PDB file of C-alpha atoms in Angstrom:
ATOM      1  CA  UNK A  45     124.613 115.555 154.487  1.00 79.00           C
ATOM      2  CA  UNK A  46     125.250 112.314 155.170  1.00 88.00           C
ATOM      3  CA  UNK A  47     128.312 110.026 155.591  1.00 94.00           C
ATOM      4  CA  UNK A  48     128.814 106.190 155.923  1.00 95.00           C
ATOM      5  CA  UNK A  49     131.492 104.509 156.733  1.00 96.00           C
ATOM      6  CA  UNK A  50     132.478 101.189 156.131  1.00 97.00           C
ATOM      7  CA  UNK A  51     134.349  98.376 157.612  1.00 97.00           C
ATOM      8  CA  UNK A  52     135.260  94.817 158.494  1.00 98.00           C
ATOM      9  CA  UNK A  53     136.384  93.603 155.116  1.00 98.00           C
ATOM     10  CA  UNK A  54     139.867  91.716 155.263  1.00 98.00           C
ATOM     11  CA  UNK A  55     140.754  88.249 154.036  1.00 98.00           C
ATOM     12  CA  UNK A  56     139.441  85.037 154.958  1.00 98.00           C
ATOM     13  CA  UNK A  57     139.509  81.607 153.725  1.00 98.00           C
ATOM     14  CA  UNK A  58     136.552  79.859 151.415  1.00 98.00           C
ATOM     15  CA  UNK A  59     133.935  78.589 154.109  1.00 98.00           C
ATOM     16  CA  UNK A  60     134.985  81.520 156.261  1.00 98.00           C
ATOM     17  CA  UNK A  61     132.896  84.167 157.433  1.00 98.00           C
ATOM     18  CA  UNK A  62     132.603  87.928 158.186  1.00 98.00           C
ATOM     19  CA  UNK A  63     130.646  90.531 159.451  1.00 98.00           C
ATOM     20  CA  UNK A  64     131.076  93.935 157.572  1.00 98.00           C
ATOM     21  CA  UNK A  65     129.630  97.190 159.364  1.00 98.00           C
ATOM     22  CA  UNK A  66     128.332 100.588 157.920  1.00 97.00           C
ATOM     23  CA  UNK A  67     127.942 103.690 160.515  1.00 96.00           C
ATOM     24  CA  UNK A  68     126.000 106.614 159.330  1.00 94.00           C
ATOM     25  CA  UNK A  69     126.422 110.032 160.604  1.00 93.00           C
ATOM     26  CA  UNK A  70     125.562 113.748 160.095  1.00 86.00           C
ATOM     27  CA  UNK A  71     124.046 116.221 161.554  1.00 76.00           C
ATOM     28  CA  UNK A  72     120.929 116.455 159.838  1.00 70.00           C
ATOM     29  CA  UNK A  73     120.853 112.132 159.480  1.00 75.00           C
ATOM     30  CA  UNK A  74     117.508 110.702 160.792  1.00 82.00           C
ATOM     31  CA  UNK A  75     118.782 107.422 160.807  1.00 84.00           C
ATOM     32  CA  UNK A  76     115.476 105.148 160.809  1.00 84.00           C
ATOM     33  CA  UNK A  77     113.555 106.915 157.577  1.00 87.00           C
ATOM     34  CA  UNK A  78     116.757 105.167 155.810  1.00 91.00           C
ATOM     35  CA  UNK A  79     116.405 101.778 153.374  1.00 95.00           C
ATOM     36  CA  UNK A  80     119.603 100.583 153.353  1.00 96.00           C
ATOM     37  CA  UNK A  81     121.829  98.129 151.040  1.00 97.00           C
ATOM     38  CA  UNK A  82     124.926  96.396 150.519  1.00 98.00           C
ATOM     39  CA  UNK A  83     126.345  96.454 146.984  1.00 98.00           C
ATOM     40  CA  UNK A  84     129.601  94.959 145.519  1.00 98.00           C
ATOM     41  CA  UNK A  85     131.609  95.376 142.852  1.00 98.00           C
ATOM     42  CA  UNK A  86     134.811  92.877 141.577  1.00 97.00           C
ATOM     43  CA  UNK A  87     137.286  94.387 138.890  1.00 92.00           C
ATOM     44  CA  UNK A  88     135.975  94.131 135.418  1.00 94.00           C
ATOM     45  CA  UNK A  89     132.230  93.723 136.275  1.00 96.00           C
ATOM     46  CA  UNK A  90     129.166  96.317 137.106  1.00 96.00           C
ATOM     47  CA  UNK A  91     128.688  97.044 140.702  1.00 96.00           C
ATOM     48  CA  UNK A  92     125.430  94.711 141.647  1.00 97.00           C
ATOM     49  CA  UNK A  93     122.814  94.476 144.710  1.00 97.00           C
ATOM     50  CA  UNK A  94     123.739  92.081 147.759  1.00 98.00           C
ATOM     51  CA  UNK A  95     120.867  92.889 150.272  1.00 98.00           C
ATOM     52  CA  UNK A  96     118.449  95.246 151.633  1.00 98.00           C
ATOM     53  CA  UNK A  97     116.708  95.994 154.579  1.00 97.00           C
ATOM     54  CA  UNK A  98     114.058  98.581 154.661  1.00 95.00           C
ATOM     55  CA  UNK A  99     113.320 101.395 157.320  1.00 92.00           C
ATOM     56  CA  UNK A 100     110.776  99.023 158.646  1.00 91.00           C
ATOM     57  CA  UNK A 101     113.408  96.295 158.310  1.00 92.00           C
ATOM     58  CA  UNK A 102     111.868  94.003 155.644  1.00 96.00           C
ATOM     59  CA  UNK A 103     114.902  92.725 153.571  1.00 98.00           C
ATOM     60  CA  UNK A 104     115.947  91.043 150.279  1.00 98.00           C
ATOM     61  CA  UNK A 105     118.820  88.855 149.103  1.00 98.00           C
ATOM     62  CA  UNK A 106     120.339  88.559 145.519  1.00 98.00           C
ATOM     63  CA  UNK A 107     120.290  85.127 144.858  1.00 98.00           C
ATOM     64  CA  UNK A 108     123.450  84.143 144.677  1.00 97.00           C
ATOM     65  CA  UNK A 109     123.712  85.197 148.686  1.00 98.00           C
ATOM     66  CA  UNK A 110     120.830  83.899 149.638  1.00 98.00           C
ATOM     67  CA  UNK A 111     121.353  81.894 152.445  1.00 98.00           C
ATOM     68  CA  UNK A 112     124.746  82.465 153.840  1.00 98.00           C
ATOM     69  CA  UNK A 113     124.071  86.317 153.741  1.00 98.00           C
ATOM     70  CA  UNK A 114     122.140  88.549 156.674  1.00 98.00           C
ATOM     71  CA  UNK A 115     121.769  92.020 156.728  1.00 98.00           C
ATOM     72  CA  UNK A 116     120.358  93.606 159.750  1.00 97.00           C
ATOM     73  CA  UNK A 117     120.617  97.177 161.355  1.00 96.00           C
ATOM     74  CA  UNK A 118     120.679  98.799 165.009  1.00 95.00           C
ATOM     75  CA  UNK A 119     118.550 101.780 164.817  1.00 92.00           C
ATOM     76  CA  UNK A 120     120.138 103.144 168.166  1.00 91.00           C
ATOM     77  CA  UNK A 121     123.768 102.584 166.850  1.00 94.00           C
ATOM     78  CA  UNK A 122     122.793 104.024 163.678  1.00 93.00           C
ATOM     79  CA  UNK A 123     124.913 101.253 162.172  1.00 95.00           C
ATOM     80  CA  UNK A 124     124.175  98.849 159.192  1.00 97.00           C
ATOM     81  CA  UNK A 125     125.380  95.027 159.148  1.00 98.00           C
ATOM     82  CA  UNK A 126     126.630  92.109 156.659  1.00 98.00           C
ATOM     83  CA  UNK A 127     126.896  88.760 157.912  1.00 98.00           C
ATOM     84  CA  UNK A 128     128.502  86.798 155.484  1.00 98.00           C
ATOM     85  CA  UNK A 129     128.693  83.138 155.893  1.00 98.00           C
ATOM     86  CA  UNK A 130     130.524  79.821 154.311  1.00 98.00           C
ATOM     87  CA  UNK A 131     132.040  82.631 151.936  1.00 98.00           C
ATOM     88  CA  UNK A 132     133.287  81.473 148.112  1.00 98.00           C
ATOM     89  CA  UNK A 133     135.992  83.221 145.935  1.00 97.00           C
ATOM     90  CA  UNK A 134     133.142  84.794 143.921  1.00 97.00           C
ATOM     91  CA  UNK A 135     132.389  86.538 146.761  1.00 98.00           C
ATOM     92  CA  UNK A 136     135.836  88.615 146.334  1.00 98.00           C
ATOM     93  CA  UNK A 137     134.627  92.107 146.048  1.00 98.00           C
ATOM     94  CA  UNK A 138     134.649  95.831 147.204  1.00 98.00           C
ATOM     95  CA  UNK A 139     131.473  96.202 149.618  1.00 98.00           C
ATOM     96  CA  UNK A 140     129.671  99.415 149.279  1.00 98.00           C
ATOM     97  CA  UNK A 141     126.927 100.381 151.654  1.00 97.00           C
ATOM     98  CA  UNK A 142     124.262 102.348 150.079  1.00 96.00           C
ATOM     99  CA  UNK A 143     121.287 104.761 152.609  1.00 95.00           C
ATOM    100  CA  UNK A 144     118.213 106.199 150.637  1.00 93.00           C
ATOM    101  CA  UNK A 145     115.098 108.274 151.385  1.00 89.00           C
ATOM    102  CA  UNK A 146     112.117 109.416 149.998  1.00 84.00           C
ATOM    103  CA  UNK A 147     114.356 112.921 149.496  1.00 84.00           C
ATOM    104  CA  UNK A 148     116.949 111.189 148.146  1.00 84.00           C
ATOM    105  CA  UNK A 149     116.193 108.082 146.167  1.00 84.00           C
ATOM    106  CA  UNK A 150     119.723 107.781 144.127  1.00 87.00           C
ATOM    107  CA  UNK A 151     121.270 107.686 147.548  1.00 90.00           C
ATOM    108  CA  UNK A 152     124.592 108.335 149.730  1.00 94.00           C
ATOM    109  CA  UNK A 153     127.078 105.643 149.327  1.00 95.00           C
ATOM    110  CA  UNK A 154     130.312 104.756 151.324  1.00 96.00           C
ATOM    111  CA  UNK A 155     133.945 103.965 150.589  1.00 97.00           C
ATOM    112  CA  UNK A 156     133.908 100.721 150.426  1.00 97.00           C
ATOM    113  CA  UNK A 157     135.371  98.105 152.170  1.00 98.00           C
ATOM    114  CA  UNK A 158     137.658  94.942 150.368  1.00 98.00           C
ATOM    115  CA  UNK A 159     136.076  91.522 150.874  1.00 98.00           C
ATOM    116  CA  UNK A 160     138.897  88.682 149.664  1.00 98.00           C
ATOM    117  CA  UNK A 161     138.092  85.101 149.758  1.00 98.00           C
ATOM    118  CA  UNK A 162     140.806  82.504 149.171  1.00 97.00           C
ATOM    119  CA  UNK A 163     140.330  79.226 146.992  1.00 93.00           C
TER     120      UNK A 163
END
């Protein structure tokens, strides 16, 4: 029902920064019932929160973002975002964006999009 779509990952350079996206679509989405979430994932270790932002946009931060993370959304654009600041190599991940509703509380996920940070 519905689809997200990620993107804005790439490579960047320890201290760097970037801003990763997630569009939602489909045409039964009501986009602003939604909590949404950023996960990640590196090879060899349990997919783990990032950040949150509810439907009425309150958000959390796992610690280890906390800080040099921001997650905020555009209701009208239907669209998700990560800012990600003064990035470290543990950052290096796969970025998963993650919508759920009171219907659906395990959730849709997306692709995911590669985040690579360079020592």
């Amino acid at each position: 029902q519905v689809q997200l779509v990620e993107s804005g990952g790439g490579l960047v350079q320890a201290g760097g920064s970037l801003r990763l996206s997630c569009a939602a679509s489909g045409s039964g989405i009501f986009f602003i019932v939604y909590d949404m979430g950023w996960y990640r994932q590196a090879p060899g270790k349990q997919r783990e929160l990032v950040a949150t932002i509810t439907s009425g946009s309150s958000t959390n931060y796992a610690d280890s973002v906390k800080g040099r993370f921001t997650i905020s959304r555009d209701n009208a654009k239907n669209t998700v975002y990560l800012q990600m600041n003064n990035l470290e190599p543990e950052d290096t991940a796969v970025y998963y964006c993650n919508a759920v509703s009171p219907s659906r509380p395990m959730g849709y996920w997306g692709q995911g999009t590669q985040v690579t940070v360079s020592s």
